[in-house]
Coordinates of C-alpha atoms and ligand atoms in Angstrom, one line a residue:
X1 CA 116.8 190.7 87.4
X2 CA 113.4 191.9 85.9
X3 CA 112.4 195.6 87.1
X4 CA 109.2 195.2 88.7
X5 CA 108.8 199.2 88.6
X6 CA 106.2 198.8 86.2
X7 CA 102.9 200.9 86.1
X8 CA 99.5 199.5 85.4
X9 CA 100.8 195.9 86.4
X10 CA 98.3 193.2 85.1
X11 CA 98.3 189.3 84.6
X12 CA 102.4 189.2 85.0
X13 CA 101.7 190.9 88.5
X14 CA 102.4 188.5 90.4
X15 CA 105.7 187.1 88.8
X16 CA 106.8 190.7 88.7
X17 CA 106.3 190.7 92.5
X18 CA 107.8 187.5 93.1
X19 CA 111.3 188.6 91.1
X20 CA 111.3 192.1 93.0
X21 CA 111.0 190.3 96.4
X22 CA 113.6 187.8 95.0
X23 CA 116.1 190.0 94.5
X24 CA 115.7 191.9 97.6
X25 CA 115.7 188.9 99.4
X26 CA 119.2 188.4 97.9
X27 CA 120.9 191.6 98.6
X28 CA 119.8 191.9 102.2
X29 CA 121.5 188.2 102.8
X30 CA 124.7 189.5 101.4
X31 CA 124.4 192.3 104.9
X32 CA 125.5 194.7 102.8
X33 CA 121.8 197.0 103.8
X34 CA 123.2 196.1 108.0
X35 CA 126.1 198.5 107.5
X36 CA 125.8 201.9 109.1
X37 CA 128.0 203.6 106.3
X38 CA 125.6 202.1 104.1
X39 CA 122.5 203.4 105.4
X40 CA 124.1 207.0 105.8
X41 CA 125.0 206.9 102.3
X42 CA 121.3 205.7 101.2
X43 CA 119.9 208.7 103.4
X44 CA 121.7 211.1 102.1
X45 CA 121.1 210.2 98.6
X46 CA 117.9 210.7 99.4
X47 CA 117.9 213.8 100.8
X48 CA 120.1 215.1 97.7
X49 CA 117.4 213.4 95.2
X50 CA 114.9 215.0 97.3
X51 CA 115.7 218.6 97.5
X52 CA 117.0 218.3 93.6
X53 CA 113.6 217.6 92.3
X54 CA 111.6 220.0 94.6
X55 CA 109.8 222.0 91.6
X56 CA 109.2 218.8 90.1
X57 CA 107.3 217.6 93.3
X58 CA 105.4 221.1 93.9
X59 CA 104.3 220.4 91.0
X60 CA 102.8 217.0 91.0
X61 CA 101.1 218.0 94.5
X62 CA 99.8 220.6 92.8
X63 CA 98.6 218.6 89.7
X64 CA 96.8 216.3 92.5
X65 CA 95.3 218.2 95.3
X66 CA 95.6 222.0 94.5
X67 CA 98.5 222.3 97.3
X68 CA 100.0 225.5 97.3
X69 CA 103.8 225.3 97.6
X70 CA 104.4 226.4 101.0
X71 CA 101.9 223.5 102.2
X72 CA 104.0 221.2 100.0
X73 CA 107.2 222.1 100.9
X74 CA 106.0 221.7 105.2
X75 CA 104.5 219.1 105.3
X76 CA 106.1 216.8 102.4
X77 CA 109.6 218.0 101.3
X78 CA 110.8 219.4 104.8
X79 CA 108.7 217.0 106.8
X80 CA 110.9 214.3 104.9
X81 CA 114.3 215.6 104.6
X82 CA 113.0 216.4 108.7
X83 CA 113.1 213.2 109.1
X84 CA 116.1 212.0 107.2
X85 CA 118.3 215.0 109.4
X86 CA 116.9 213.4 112.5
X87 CA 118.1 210.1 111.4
X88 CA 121.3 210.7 110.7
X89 CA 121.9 212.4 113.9
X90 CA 120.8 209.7 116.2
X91 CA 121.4 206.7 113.9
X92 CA 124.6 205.4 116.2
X93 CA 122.7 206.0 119.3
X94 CA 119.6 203.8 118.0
X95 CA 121.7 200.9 116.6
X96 CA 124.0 200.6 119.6
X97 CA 123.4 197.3 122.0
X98 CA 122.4 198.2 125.0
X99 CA 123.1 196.4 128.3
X100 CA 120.8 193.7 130.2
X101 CA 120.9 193.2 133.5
X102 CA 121.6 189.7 134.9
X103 CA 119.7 188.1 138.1
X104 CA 122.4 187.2 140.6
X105 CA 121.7 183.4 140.0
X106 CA 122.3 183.5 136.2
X107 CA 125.8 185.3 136.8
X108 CA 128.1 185.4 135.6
X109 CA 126.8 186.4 132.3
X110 CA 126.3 189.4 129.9
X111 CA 122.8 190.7 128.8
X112 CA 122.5 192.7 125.5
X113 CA 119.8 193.6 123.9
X114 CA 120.4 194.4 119.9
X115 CA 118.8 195.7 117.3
X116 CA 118.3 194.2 113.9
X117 CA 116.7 194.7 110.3
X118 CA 113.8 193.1 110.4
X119 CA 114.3 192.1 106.4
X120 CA 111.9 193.2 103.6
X121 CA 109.2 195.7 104.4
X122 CA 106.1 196.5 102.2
X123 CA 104.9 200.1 102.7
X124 CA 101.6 201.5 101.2
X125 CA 100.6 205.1 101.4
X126 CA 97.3 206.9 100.6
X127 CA 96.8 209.9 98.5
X128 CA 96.5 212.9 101.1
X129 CA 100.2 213.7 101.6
X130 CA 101.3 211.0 98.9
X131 CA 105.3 212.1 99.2
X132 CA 105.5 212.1 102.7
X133 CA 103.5 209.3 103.3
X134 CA 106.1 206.8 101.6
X135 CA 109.0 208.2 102.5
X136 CA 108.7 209.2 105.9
X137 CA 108.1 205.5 106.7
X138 CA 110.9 204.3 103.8
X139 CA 113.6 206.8 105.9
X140 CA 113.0 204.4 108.9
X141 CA 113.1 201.4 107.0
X142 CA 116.5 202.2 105.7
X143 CA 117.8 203.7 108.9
X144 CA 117.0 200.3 110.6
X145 CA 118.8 198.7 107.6
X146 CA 115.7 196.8 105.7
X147 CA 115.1 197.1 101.9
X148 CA 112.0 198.0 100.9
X149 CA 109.5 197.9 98.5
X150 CA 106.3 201.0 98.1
X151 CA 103.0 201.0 97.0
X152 CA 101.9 204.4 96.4
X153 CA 98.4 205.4 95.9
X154 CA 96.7 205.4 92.8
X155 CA 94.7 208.2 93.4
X156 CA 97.2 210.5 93.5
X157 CA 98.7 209.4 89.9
X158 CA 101.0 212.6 89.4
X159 CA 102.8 212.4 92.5
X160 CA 103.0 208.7 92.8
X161 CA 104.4 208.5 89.0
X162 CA 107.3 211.2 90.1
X163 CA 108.2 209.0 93.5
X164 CA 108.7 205.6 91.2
X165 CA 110.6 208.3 88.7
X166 CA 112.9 209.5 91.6
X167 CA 113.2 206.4 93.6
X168 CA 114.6 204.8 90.1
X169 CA 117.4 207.0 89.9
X170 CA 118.1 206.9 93.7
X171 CA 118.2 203.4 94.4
X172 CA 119.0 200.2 93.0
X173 CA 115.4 198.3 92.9
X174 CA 116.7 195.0 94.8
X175 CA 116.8 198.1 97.5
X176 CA 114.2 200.3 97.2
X177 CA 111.4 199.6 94.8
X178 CA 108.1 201.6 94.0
X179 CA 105.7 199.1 92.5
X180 CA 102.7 201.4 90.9
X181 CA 99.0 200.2 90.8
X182 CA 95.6 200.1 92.4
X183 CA 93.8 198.0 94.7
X184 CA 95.0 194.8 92.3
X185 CA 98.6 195.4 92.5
X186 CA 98.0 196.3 97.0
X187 CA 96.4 192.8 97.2
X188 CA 98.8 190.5 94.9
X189 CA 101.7 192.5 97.2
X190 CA 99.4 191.2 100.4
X191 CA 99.8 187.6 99.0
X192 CA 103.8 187.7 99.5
X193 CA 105.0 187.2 102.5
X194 CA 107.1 190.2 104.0
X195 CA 109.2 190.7 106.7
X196 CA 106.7 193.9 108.4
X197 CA 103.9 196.0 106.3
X198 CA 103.2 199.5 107.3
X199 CA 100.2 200.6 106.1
X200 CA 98.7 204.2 105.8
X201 CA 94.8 204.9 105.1
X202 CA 91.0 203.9 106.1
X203 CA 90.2 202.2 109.0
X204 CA 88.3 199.5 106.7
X205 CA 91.2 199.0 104.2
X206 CA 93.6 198.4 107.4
X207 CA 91.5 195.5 108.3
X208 CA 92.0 193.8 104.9
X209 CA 96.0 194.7 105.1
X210 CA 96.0 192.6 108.7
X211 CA 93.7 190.0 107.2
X212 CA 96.2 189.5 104.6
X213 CA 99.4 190.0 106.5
X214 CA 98.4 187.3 109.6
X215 CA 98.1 184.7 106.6
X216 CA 102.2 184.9 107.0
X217 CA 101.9 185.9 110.6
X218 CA 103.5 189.5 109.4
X219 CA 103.6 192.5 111.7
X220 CA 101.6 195.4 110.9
X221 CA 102.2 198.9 111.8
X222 CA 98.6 200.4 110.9
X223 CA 98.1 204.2 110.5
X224 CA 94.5 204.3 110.3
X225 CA 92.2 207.5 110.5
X226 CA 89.6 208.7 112.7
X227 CA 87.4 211.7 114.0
X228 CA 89.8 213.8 115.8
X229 CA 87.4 216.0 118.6
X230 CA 88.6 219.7 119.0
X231 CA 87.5 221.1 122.5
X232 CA 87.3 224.7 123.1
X233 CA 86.7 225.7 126.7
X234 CA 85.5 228.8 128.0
X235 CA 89.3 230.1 129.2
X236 CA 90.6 229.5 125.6
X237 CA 92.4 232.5 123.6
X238 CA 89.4 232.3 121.2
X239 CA 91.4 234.5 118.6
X240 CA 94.5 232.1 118.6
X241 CA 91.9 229.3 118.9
X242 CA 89.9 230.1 115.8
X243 CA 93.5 230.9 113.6
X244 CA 94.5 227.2 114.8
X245 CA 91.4 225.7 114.1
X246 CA 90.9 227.5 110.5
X247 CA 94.3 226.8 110.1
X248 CA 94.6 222.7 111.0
X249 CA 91.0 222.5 109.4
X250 CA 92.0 224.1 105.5
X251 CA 95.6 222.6 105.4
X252 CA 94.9 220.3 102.2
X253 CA 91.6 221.2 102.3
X254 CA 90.7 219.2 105.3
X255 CA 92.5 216.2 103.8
X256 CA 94.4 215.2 107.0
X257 CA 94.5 212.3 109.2
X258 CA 94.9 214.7 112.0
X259 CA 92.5 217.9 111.0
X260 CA 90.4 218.6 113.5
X261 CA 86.9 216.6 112.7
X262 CA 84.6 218.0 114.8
X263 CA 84.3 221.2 117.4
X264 CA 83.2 220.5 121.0
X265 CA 82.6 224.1 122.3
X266 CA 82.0 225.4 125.7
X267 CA 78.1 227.0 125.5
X268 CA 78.9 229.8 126.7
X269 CA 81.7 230.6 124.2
X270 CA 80.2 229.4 120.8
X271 CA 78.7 232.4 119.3
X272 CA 82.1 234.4 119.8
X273 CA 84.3 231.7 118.9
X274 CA 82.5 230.8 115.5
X275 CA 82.4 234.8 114.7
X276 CA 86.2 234.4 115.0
X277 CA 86.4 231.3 113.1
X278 CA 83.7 233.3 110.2
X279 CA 86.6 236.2 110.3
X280 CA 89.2 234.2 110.5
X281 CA 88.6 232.0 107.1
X282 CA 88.2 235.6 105.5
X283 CA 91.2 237.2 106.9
X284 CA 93.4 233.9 105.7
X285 CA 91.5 233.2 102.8
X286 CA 89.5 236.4 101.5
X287 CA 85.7 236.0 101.0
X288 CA 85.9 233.7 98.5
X289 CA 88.0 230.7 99.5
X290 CA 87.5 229.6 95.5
X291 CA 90.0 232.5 94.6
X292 CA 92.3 231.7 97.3
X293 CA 95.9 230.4 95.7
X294 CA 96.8 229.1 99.4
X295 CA 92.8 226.7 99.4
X296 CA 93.6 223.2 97.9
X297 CA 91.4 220.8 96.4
X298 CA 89.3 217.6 96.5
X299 CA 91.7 215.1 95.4
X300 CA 89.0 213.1 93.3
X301 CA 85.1 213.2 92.1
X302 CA 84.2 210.3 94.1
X303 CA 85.3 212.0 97.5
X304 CA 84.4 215.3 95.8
X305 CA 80.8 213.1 96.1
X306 CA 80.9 211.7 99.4
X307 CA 82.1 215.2 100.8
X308 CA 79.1 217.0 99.5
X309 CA 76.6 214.0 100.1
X310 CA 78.0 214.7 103.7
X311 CA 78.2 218.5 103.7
X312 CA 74.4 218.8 102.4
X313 CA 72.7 216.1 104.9
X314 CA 74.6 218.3 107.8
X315 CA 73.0 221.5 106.6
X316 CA 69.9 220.1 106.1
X317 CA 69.8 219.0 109.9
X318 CA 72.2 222.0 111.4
X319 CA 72.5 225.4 110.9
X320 CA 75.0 227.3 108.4
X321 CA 77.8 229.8 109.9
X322 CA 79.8 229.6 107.0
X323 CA 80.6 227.6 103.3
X324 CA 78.5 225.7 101.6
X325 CA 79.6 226.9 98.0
X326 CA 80.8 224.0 96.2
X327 CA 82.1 223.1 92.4
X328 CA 82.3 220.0 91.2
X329 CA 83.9 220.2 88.1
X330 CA 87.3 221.9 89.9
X331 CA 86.5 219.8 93.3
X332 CA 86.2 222.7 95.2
X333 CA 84.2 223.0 98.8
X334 CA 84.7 226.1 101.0
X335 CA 85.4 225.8 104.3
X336 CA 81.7 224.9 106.0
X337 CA 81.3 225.6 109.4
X338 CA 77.6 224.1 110.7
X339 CA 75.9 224.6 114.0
X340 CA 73.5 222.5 115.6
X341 CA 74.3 219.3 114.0
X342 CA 72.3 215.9 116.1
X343 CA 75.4 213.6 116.8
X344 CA 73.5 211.2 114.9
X345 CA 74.0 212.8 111.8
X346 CA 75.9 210.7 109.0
X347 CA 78.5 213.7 109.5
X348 CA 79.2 212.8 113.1
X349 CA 79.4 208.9 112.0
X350 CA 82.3 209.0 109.8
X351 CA 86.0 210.7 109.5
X352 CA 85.3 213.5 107.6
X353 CA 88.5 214.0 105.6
X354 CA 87.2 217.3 103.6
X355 CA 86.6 221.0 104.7
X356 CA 83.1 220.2 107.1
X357 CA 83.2 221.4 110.7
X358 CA 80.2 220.3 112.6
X359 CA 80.0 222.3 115.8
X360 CA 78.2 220.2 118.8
X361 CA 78.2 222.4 122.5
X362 CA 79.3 221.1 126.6
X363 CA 77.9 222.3 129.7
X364 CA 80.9 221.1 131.4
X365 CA 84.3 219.3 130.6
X366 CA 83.0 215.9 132.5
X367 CA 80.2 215.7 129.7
X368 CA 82.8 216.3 126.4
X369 CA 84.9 213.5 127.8
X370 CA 81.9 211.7 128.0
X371 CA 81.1 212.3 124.7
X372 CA 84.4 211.3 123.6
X373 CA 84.7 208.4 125.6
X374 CA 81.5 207.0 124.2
X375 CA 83.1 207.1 120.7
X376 CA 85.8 204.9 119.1
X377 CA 89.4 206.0 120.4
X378 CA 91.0 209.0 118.2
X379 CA 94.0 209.4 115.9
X380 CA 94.3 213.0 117.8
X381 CA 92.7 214.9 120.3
X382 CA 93.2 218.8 120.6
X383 CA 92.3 221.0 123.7
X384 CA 92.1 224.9 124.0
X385 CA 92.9 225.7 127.6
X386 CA 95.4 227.2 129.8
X387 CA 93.6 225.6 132.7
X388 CA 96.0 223.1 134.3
X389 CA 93.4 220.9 135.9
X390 CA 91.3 220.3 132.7
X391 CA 94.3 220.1 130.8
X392 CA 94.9 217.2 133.2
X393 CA 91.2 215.6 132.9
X394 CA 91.6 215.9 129.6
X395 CA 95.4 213.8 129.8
X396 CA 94.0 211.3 132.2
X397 CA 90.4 210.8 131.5
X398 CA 90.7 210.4 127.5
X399 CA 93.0 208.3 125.4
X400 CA 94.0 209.3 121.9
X401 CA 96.6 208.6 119.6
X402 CA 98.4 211.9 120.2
X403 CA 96.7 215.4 122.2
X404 CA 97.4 218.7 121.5
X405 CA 96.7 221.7 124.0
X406 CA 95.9 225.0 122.2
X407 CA 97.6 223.6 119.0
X408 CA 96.0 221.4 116.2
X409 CA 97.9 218.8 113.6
X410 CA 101.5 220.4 114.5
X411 CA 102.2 217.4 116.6
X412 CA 103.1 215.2 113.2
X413 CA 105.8 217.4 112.8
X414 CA 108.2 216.6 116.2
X415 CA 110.3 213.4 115.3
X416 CA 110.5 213.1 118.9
X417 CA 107.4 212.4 119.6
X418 CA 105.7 208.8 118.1
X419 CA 103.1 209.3 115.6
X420 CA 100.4 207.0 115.5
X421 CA 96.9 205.7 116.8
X422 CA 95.5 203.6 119.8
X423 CA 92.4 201.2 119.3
X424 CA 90.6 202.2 115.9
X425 CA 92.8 204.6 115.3
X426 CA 96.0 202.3 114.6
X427 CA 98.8 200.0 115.9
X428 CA 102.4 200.7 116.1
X429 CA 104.0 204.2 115.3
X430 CA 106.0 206.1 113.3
X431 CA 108.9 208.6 113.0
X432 CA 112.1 209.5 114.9
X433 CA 113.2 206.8 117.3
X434 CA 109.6 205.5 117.1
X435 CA 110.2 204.5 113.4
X436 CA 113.5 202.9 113.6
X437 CA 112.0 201.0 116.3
X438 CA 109.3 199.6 114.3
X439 CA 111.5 198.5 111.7
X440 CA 113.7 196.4 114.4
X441 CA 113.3 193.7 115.8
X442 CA 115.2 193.7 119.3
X443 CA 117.0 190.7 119.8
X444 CA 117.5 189.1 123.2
X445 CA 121.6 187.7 123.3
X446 CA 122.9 186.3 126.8
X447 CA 126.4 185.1 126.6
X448 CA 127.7 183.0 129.6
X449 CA 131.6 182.4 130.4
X450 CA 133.0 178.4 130.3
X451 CA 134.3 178.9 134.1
X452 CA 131.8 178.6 135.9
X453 CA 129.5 175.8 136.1
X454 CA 127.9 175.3 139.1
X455 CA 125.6 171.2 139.1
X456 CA 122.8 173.2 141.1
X457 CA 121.1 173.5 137.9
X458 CA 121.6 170.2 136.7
X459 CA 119.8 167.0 137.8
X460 CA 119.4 164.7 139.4
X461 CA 117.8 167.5 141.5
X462 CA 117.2 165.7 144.4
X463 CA 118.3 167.9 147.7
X464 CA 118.8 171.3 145.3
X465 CA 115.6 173.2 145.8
X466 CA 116.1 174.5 149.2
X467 CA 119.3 175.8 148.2
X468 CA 118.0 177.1 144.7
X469 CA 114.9 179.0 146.9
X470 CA 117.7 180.7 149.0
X471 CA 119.1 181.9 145.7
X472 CA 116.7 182.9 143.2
Ligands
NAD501 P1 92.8 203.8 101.5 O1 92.7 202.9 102.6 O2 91.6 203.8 100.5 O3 94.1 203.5 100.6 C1 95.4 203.4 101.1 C2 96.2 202.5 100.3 O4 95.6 201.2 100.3 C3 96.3 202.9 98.8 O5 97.7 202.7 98.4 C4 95.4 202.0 98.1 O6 95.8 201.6 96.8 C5 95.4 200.7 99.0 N1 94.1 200.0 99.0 C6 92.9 200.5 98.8 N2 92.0 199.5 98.9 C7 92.7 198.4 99.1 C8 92.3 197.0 99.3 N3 91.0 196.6 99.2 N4 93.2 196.1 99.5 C9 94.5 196.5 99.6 N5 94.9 197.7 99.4 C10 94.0 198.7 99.2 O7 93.1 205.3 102.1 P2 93.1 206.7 101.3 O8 91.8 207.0 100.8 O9 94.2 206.6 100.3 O10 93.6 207.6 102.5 C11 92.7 208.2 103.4 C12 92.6 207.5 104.7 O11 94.0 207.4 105.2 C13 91.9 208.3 105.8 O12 91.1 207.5 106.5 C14 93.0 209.0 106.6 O13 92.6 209.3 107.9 C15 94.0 207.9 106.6 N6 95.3 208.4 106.8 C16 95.9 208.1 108.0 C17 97.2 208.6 108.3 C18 97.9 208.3 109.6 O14 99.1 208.6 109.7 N7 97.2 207.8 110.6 C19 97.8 209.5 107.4 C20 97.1 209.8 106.2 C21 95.9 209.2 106.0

């Protein structure tokens, strides 16, 4: 067959597409993907492949968003090979049948209920943790025993060029196949028709992806963004609160679905707690965050543009605790921590994806649900408080994709626990059982014995139903 692992794809797009999805098609009729030896093997090629070309993949993340190594290696290499460990340890569990029930007027008969590869799955990731993004969602695909075909971003060309690199030499391409390319290459891909599509990115780009996809009535698992609110209430450890914060704010330079967007603090805590955060962002990053080898980078000049379009309007209308230093020409932007900002600011309209931290005040915890619950419902939400019945409020009042108490963006990193978003913030989830799941479809099987065949069922009914009443 024709390799379809082709960058810059053009006017033979399409074909190439066509024979990639051909040959896929192929291999996952001969069953040979279904096998659990199989997808073992697969995983822990993967994992070997992985681990193998670590520098090579420190470096590309550095080449494309500044990250340091140890921010590389948590939350892309391990976060993977996380991932792949998890797998392989439950993977019998997951793919056994498990038992049905039957209704007393259906016996006999036995209920299963088994899972299945759902067939060829399209993935696209975004830019912002451009490893992981792929193949977290590729390790449930083969796990659940689909093939698979990626669409990496284009934005982050270095890292994107080394996963079609590495995937090559992994896997045969009617298995696994990275097909490189912009927004082009995404949408010719939408035109096929695919067994699932799990799509990571904007909100806006998600709508196109399930536009496209209900053409062939495909499922989509959608992992959108959003703001993520961070409460602080007046009980909070402000110290640990403010190292969390800086923390979940500057990992990838605020380039994280699940960074904290905005702070909600209690009134009577905000000067303290932004002191901490001001000392904090010193202490972790020295006074100039510019120097800093752990501070990453804008990954291009048009968000380096619509960051600092952002960043400027909000200290124009709010007031500057820290940042506001900027350079375009390395894409960098401190940490910039603004007061006072009107919630209808352009900063408080949009996911803010970059270093920013508008700070907005509550009088109580009723009036920051409020506030949240006016707004469209979040990827995350993150609480600091050790008091039980807020912590409730907070579980039973508000609806998010994930929560957090005294903790931010750590929750990505439990395989037991499904990642994903509710209402804007996405559809389906992601990792650990979660993941497998998504990539199965659960099949219904009842299976009835020959000896017994009781005419109750079977017409002519006349006389039956009062019988049939007693019974069902
Ligand atoms: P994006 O939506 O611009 O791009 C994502 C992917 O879609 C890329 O591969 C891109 O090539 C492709 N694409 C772009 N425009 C397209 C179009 N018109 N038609 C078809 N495909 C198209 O997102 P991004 O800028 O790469 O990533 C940032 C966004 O992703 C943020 O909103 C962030 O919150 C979100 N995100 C969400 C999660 C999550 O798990 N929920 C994780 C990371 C990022």
């Amino acid at each position: 067959m024709t390799d379809a692992r082709t960058t810059g794809i053009s006017s033979d797009c399409a074909d190439l597409i066509q024979q990639a999805l051909q040959a896929q098609r192929s291999l996952f009729a001969s069953g040979k993907t279904r096998s659990l030896t199989f997808r073992r093997r697969q995983l822990q090629q993967l994992r070997a492949s992985l681990v193998a070309a670590e520098d090579d993949i420190f470096a590309a993340l550095k080449a494309d968003l500044g990250k340091c190594e140890l921010e590389a290696y948590i939350s892309e290499l391990a976060l993977v090979t996380g991932e792949i460990d998890y797998a392989l340890k439950h993977l019998s569990r997951w793919s056994q049948p498990r038992r049905a029930s039957i209704p007393f007027a259906l016996q006999p008969a036995r209920g299963q209920v088994v899972p299945e590869p759902l067939g060829i799955v399209l993935i696209i990731s975004p830019w912002n943790y451009p490893l992981q993004l792929a193949l977290g969602p590729l390790v449930s695909a083969i796990a659940a025993g689909n093939c698979a075909i990626i669409k990496p971003s284009e934005i982050s060309a270095h890292t994107s060029a080394l996963l079609a690199k590495l995937m090559t030499q992994t896997f045969a391409a009617d298995y696994v196949n990275v097909i490189e390319g912009g927004v082009e290459t995404a949408q010719a891909l939408l035109a096929e028709s695919f067994d699932h599509i799990f799509f990571t990115g904007s909100s806006a780009v998600g709508q196109v992806v399930m536009r496209a996809a209900a053409e062939h009535l495909t499922p989509v698992t959608l992992e959108l963004g959003s703001k993520s609110p961070c409460v602080v209430a007046a009980d909070a450890n402000i110290a640990v609160a403010a190292r969390r914060i800086v923390w979940g704010k500057c990992f990838n330079a605020g380039q994280t679905c699940v960074a904290p967007d905005y702070l909600l603090v209690q009134k009577q805590i905000k000067d303290e707690l932004l002191a901490a955060i001001a000392q904090t962002a010193a202490d972790f990053f020295g006074k100039d965050m510019a120097k800093s080898p752990d501070y990453g980078r804008i990954v291009s000049d048009r968000h380096f543009q619509r960051l600092h379009t952002l960043m400027t309007d909000a200290l124009a209308s709010g007031k500057k605790i820290i940042g506001g230093q900027s350079d375009p020409a390395t894409r960098y932007m401190a940490l910039t921590v603004i007061d006072q900002v009107p919630p209808a600011a352009a900063v408080m309209q949009e996911e803010i994806f970059g270093p920013i931290l508008p700070v907005l005040t509550y009088e109580d915890l009723g009036e920051a649900i409020a506030f949240i619950n006016q707004r469209p419902k979040p990827l995350a939400l993150y609480f600091f408080s050790n008091d039980a019945a807020q912590q409730k409020a907070i579980v039973t009042q508000t609806s998010s994709g994930g929560l957090c108490f005294n903790e931010t963006i750590s929750q990505y990193a439990v395989p037991a626990l499904p990642f994903g978003g509710v209402g804007h913030s996405g559809i389906g989830a992601a990792h650990g059982k979660a993941g497998f799941d998504t990539f199965s479809h659960y099949k219904s099987v009842l299976k009835k014995p020959n000896w017994l065949d009781l005419s109750l069922r079977y017409p002519p009914y006349q006389g039956k139903l009062s019988l049939l009443k007693k019974l069902l």
